[in-house]
């Protein structure tokens, strides 16, 4: 009997609030502590261990310290890049850590030709020395660039391989997404190789397990260890457990029943939702105030993450008349650990503020770019609509980079110029 852990979407370094930073790190450390206590044979991290390719070094230090303890126990950690911690232009912190021997990257491929002389990507298996398990997979890339890998993937060689096999991926698979996530699109499972025992997924911040697709083994998303985006906090506050899987097997995994989910009980939540329909701004303020006072008196605020959501249409008064600053102040004074307020769905008959929706800075930027591109008639197809948004997003990511420590101004300017030209495909023209 063997045992392995499936972890994904730790997003270390994502948080700007100290209290959430601490929870983010605690989640990672507790997960690895459980893995060591359970004496797993190996650990899989299916992408986005870090929130960026070069995260805060303090966060890296904490993560490396815990990974060192895991290595001392003789437990190998296998990892793929996620869409956040990969960079096409720079070395990722994942590269540095794997070079130290604390983790091993799974994505290992070569280009071959098929019978029609078409190029294919052929993945190379990593064999776990203790269990003999054969692991491979494809790393995640931003904006679905990894889709092109799946399009030319040599599936036949992967399917023909015998033994216990695990495929590690970091992308959305539309065939197994819950209803409310279908709109985000995704890849068809047919692009995945068949005949694998376990498919360890990352990228989707929701726990999913599917074992009824013919030709495929158990296909899973473990979900995030903590999940600090406002959307994640809301889902957690509504009762979704966050954690990871530990799987025991002999020579096969039969169904989702073979998986054991380990929830991480790091903090308590309180979810509050208010409907503004048929109420004016004064009534809305009063309703929120009374409910918060009631919850405080019941001891449901202190030490918790409070997620407050207001939506609907005010009958009169501006949306800005609903005093969310006062709400936040009241909750913090009542010793709430963290306060997340969502009023994107609040509008008013009298006045409606124009907003571009998005949970993260990246989403807001992408939506702004897309909306503005719709109003511009550009002669080049590469600059229109989705293509233009993707190009502008990649360029914006490069241009917002800060000067590195000990990097001279001239070196910084040259680096930004070269990376920008590379994204635009102009490096050869300038030369």
XYZ file of C-alpha atoms in Angstrom:
431
model
C 0.000 0.000 0.000
C 1.391 3.376 -1.066
C 0.287 6.889 -0.232
C 0.728 10.292 -1.879
C -0.567 13.849 -1.392
C -2.103 16.137 -4.005
C -1.757 19.868 -3.246
C -2.419 22.846 -5.545
C -2.883 26.612 -5.681
C -1.043 27.677 -2.532
C -0.449 31.158 -4.049
C 2.217 32.027 -1.490
C 2.938 35.749 -1.609
C -0.454 36.746 -3.009
C -1.764 38.586 0.019
C -1.221 42.243 0.857
C -2.980 42.085 4.235
C -0.725 40.801 7.061
C -3.459 38.647 8.603
C -4.109 36.887 5.283
C -0.383 36.529 4.588
C -0.046 34.643 7.855
C -2.976 32.326 7.054
C -1.611 31.679 3.578
C 1.727 30.491 4.982
C 0.109 28.581 7.837
C -1.994 26.647 5.339
C 1.096 25.537 3.424
C 3.036 24.607 6.551
C 0.137 22.686 8.105
C -0.457 20.785 4.866
C 3.155 19.622 4.792
C 3.051 18.818 8.520
C 0.061 16.541 7.858
C 1.898 14.917 4.942
C 4.856 14.152 7.210
C 2.623 12.868 10.013
C 0.749 10.646 7.537
C 4.097 9.406 6.187
C 3.134 9.896 2.553
C 5.532 8.439 -0.001
C 5.559 11.560 -2.165
C 3.840 14.925 -2.620
C 2.475 16.480 -5.824
C 2.063 20.267 -6.121
C -0.077 20.886 -9.216
C 0.928 24.485 -9.902
C 0.875 27.954 -8.348
C 2.924 27.197 -5.273
C 3.792 30.890 -5.433
C 1.664 33.764 -6.675
C 4.415 35.111 -8.935
C 7.631 33.885 -10.484
C 9.674 36.131 -8.144
C 7.743 36.448 -4.859
C 8.788 38.199 -1.667
C 11.959 36.560 -0.355
C 10.562 36.418 3.179
C 7.766 34.175 1.927
C 10.266 32.060 -0.015
C 12.406 31.642 3.117
C 9.437 30.296 5.094
C 8.417 27.920 2.304
C 11.956 26.619 1.791
C 12.309 26.012 5.524
C 9.271 23.730 5.538
C 10.279 21.995 2.298
C 13.662 21.257 3.883
C 11.904 19.427 6.727
C 10.005 17.358 4.173
C 13.238 16.447 2.385
C 14.836 15.398 5.683
C 11.960 12.920 6.075
C 12.851 11.420 2.708
C 9.616 12.547 1.028
C 10.096 13.771 -2.572
C 8.033 16.732 -3.800
C 7.061 16.805 -7.481
C 5.881 20.100 -8.950
C 4.653 21.752 -12.124
C 4.495 25.476 -12.799
C 1.144 27.165 -12.493
C -0.046 30.121 -14.532
C 1.204 32.483 -11.801
C 4.673 31.224 -10.909
C 5.927 30.678 -14.466
C 7.753 33.329 -16.495
C 8.773 32.949 -20.164
C 11.387 35.703 -19.863
C 12.939 35.237 -16.421
C 14.058 32.533 -14.056
C 11.249 31.536 -11.705
C 11.778 30.933 -8.002
C 10.552 27.398 -8.772
C 13.694 26.915 -10.882
C 15.903 28.035 -7.995
C 14.230 25.737 -5.454
C 14.255 22.716 -7.766
C 17.956 23.271 -8.477
C 18.548 23.018 -4.720
C 17.013 19.533 -4.744
C 14.030 20.385 -2.524
C 11.561 19.731 -5.353
C 11.588 18.093 -8.772
C 9.897 19.588 -11.835
C 7.667 17.176 -13.733
C 7.279 18.916 -17.085
C 9.965 17.267 -19.189
C 9.411 17.041 -22.928
C 11.057 16.687 -26.300
C 9.864 17.505 -29.810
C 9.405 14.531 -32.144
C 7.859 13.947 -35.586
C 4.813 11.760 -36.221
C 4.191 9.575 -39.292
C 3.173 12.647 -41.322
C 6.311 14.536 -40.232
C 4.268 16.843 -37.998
C 5.862 18.085 -34.799
C 4.608 16.613 -31.548
C 5.469 17.099 -27.902
C 6.511 13.848 -26.264
C 6.426 13.883 -22.470
C 9.047 12.011 -20.464
C 7.964 10.189 -17.308
C 9.508 10.788 -13.903
C 9.582 7.532 -11.927
C 9.253 7.775 -8.160
C 12.087 5.596 -6.809
C 10.199 4.156 -3.838
C 6.774 3.413 -5.294
C 7.560 3.050 -8.985
C 4.738 5.487 -9.785
C 5.183 7.177 -13.163
C 4.480 10.910 -13.149
C 4.282 13.436 -15.959
C 2.219 16.456 -16.919
C 2.031 19.903 -18.470
C 2.640 23.158 -16.610
C 0.143 26.004 -16.643
C 0.670 29.200 -18.621
C -1.175 32.507 -18.475
C -3.927 33.196 -20.999
C -4.154 29.517 -21.923
C -0.875 29.407 -23.843
C -0.440 25.839 -22.573
C -3.403 24.841 -24.772
C -1.015 24.721 -27.723
C 0.989 22.008 -25.940
C -2.098 19.825 -25.589
C -2.944 20.321 -29.279
C 0.311 18.669 -30.408
C 0.735 16.276 -27.477
C 1.837 12.736 -28.338
C -0.909 10.936 -26.436
C -0.278 7.490 -27.916
C 3.083 6.994 -26.223
C 1.661 8.117 -22.882
C -1.359 5.835 -23.167
C 0.777 2.838 -24.139
C 2.991 3.120 -21.049
C 2.172 0.509 -18.417
C 2.300 0.803 -14.632
C 0.690 3.191 -12.148
C 0.536 6.595 -13.870
C -0.261 10.123 -12.680
C -0.879 13.085 -15.006
C -0.376 16.519 -13.411
C -2.062 19.519 -15.055
C -2.835 23.171 -14.362
C -5.730 24.158 -16.580
C -9.524 24.108 -16.585
C -11.239 20.974 -17.915
C -14.746 21.921 -19.011
C -16.096 18.358 -18.784
C -15.817 18.297 -14.986
C -16.407 21.939 -14.013
C -19.431 22.713 -11.818
C -22.281 24.625 -13.462
C -21.290 28.082 -12.222
C -17.736 27.692 -13.610
C -18.729 26.464 -17.076
C -18.795 30.062 -18.374
C -15.033 30.376 -17.905
C -14.578 27.818 -20.659
C -11.837 25.255 -20.594
C -10.233 22.374 -22.383
C -11.981 19.212 -23.491
C -10.811 16.138 -21.586
C -10.193 14.453 -24.963
C -6.930 16.386 -25.189
C -5.668 14.571 -22.099
C -3.994 11.179 -22.486
C -6.189 8.235 -21.476
C -5.292 5.267 -19.293
C -3.838 7.189 -16.369
C -4.820 6.146 -12.850
C -4.925 9.664 -11.411
C -5.140 13.174 -12.865
C -3.882 15.753 -10.339
C -5.250 19.175 -11.209
C -4.654 22.758 -10.247
C -5.925 26.189 -11.383
C -9.599 25.786 -10.457
C -10.181 27.079 -6.919
C -12.814 24.477 -6.150
C -12.574 20.880 -5.008
C -13.737 18.557 -7.796
C -13.515 14.785 -8.274
C -14.753 12.880 -11.326
C -14.444 9.112 -11.808
C -17.093 8.344 -14.437
C -15.402 9.394 -17.694
C -14.698 6.290 -19.756
C -11.035 5.693 -20.477
C -9.853 8.053 -17.775
C -9.029 7.358 -14.153
C -9.904 9.663 -11.274
C -9.756 13.326 -12.397
C -9.453 15.883 -9.620
C -8.926 19.416 -8.474
C -7.873 19.660 -4.838
C -8.764 23.355 -4.692
C -6.624 25.980 -2.922
C -5.087 25.402 0.494
C -6.438 28.753 1.663
C -7.655 30.929 -1.193
C -7.330 34.618 -0.440
C -9.083 36.238 -3.384
C -12.390 37.918 -2.433
C -14.235 35.249 -4.440
C -12.361 32.508 -2.582
C -13.096 34.090 0.783
C -16.798 34.255 -0.086
C -16.898 30.580 -1.053
C -15.028 29.643 2.134
C -17.372 31.776 4.229
C -20.340 29.934 2.683
C -18.946 26.662 4.000
C -16.564 25.307 1.358
C -13.707 23.451 3.056
C -10.162 24.157 1.871
C -7.346 21.644 1.978
C -5.799 18.831 -0.039
C -6.061 15.140 -0.909
C -4.134 12.150 0.384
C -4.562 9.025 -1.742
C -3.760 5.443 -0.740
C -3.406 2.791 -3.428
C -2.032 -0.665 -4.161
C -1.753 -0.767 -7.922
C -4.874 1.159 -8.931
C -7.271 3.914 -7.807
C -10.845 2.780 -8.318
C -12.959 5.837 -7.558
C -13.250 9.145 -5.722
C -13.998 7.086 -2.609
C -10.291 6.178 -2.514
C -9.402 9.827 -1.893
C -9.240 11.323 1.587
C -9.682 15.078 1.791
C -7.814 16.836 4.600
C -9.496 20.157 5.446
C -7.378 22.894 7.003
C -9.335 24.550 9.812
C -7.288 27.741 10.061
C -9.908 30.373 10.836
C -13.647 30.873 11.304
C -15.742 32.824 8.819
C -18.990 34.774 8.847
C -20.904 35.396 5.630
C -23.504 38.176 5.536
C -25.585 39.033 2.477
C -28.005 41.944 2.083
C -30.577 42.667 -0.630
C -31.087 46.354 -1.458
C -34.209 45.891 -3.615
C -37.082 48.263 -2.708
C -34.978 50.006 -0.025
C -33.392 53.430 0.035
C -29.810 54.068 1.125
C -30.867 55.117 4.645
C -32.838 51.904 5.166
C -29.923 49.890 3.836
C -27.489 51.513 6.262
C -29.837 50.832 9.152
C -30.409 47.189 8.195
C -26.680 46.490 7.961
C -26.005 48.253 11.259
C -28.657 46.257 13.144
C -27.446 42.931 11.770
C -23.835 43.683 12.667
C -24.830 44.636 16.206
C -26.814 41.405 16.542
C -23.899 39.307 15.312
C -21.497 41.102 17.626
C -23.712 40.436 20.634
C -23.776 36.736 19.688
C -19.967 36.641 19.587
C -19.824 35.924 15.848
C -17.384 38.655 14.787
C -14.288 38.547 16.981
C -11.356 36.731 15.390
C -13.255 35.835 12.211
C -12.971 36.683 8.546
C -16.142 38.612 7.746
C -17.422 38.518 4.174
C -20.197 41.037 3.579
C -22.056 41.214 0.284
C -24.653 43.792 -0.760
C -26.528 43.627 -4.040
C -29.771 44.780 -5.580
C -31.239 48.110 -6.698
C -31.753 50.977 -4.264
C -35.121 52.682 -4.695
C -33.522 56.052 -3.907
C -30.168 57.442 -2.843
C -26.765 56.837 -4.360
C -24.786 53.652 -3.934
C -22.075 55.807 -2.359
C -24.576 56.775 0.383
C -24.300 53.255 1.777
C -21.467 53.834 4.223
C -19.175 50.864 3.719
C -16.266 52.681 5.347
C -18.271 52.864 8.556
C -19.193 49.185 8.218
C -15.535 48.241 7.895
C -14.588 50.439 10.853
C -17.300 48.888 13.048
C -16.209 45.342 12.228
C -12.529 46.061 12.855
C -13.356 47.696 16.190
C -15.350 44.557 17.016
C -12.064 42.617 16.523
C -12.829 40.989 13.175
C -9.653 39.396 11.845
C -10.291 40.558 8.288
C -13.158 42.275 6.459
C -14.040 41.698 2.805
C -16.909 43.774 1.380
C -18.434 43.131 -2.049
C -20.894 45.671 -3.450
C -20.296 45.122 -7.175
C -23.928 44.066 -7.533
C -25.331 47.196 -5.840
C -26.976 49.730 -8.171
C -29.376 52.632 -7.801
C -32.271 53.969 -9.855
C -31.059 57.439 -9.023
C -27.383 56.988 -9.824
C -25.357 54.059 -11.087
C -21.601 54.131 -10.954
C -19.943 52.583 -13.999
C -17.618 49.810 -12.919
C -15.474 47.248 -14.615
C -15.879 44.074 -12.602
C -13.036 41.862 -11.530
C -11.794 40.066 -8.445
C -8.118 40.835 -9.005
C -6.095 43.700 -10.451
C -5.257 41.468 -13.418
C -8.932 40.712 -14.148
C -9.903 44.403 -13.924
C -7.070 45.403 -16.262
C -8.009 42.710 -18.786
C -11.686 43.714 -18.734
C -10.788 47.396 -19.167
C -8.524 46.608 -22.104
C -11.151 44.433 -23.769
C -13.934 46.999 -23.339
C -11.788 49.799 -24.794
C -10.575 47.692 -27.711
C -14.186 47.092 -28.733
C -14.496 50.822 -29.424
C -11.371 51.091 -31.597
C -11.126 50.056 -35.243
C -7.577 48.771 -35.670
C -6.204 47.641 -39.054
C -4.167 44.763 -37.601
C -6.066 41.650 -36.503
C -3.318 40.988 -33.923
C -4.378 44.136 -32.051
C -8.125 43.618 -32.114
C -10.371 42.200 -29.394
C -8.987 39.194 -27.474
C -5.663 39.165 -29.338
C -5.042 42.807 -28.502
C -6.031 42.276 -24.883
C -3.603 39.380 -24.471
C -0.749 41.296 -26.109
C -1.410 44.427 -24.040
C -1.662 42.387 -20.827
C 1.685 40.704 -21.436
C 3.304 44.050 -22.283
C 1.797 45.712 -19.214
C 3.197 42.981 -16.960
C 6.698 43.696 -18.275
C 6.408 47.490 -18.086
C 5.279 47.447 -14.454
C 8.372 45.552 -13.281
C 10.476 47.363 -10.708
C 14.211 47.835 -10.900
C 15.958 44.894 -9.236
C 18.310 45.258 -6.291
C 21.804 46.293 -7.490
C 20.537 46.597 -11.066
C 21.805 49.764 -12.742
C 19.357 52.130 -14.408
C 20.785 51.449 -17.862
C 20.619 47.680 -17.326
C 17.021 47.994 -16.115
C 15.974 50.057 -19.154
C 17.679 47.630 -21.537
C 16.048 44.603 -19.879
C 12.568 46.149 -20.087
C 13.157 47.169 -23.708
C 14.356 43.712 -24.754
C 11.510 41.903 -22.989
C 8.944 44.308 -24.496
C 10.338 43.840 -27.998
C 10.270 40.079 -27.494
C 6.565 40.179 -26.595
C 5.845 42.350 -29.644
C 7.913 40.062 -31.864
C 10.172 42.943 -32.901
C 13.530 41.885 -31.495
C 14.904 40.841 -34.892
C 13.640 43.985 -36.623
C 15.421 46.282 -34.165
C 18.669 44.314 -34.499
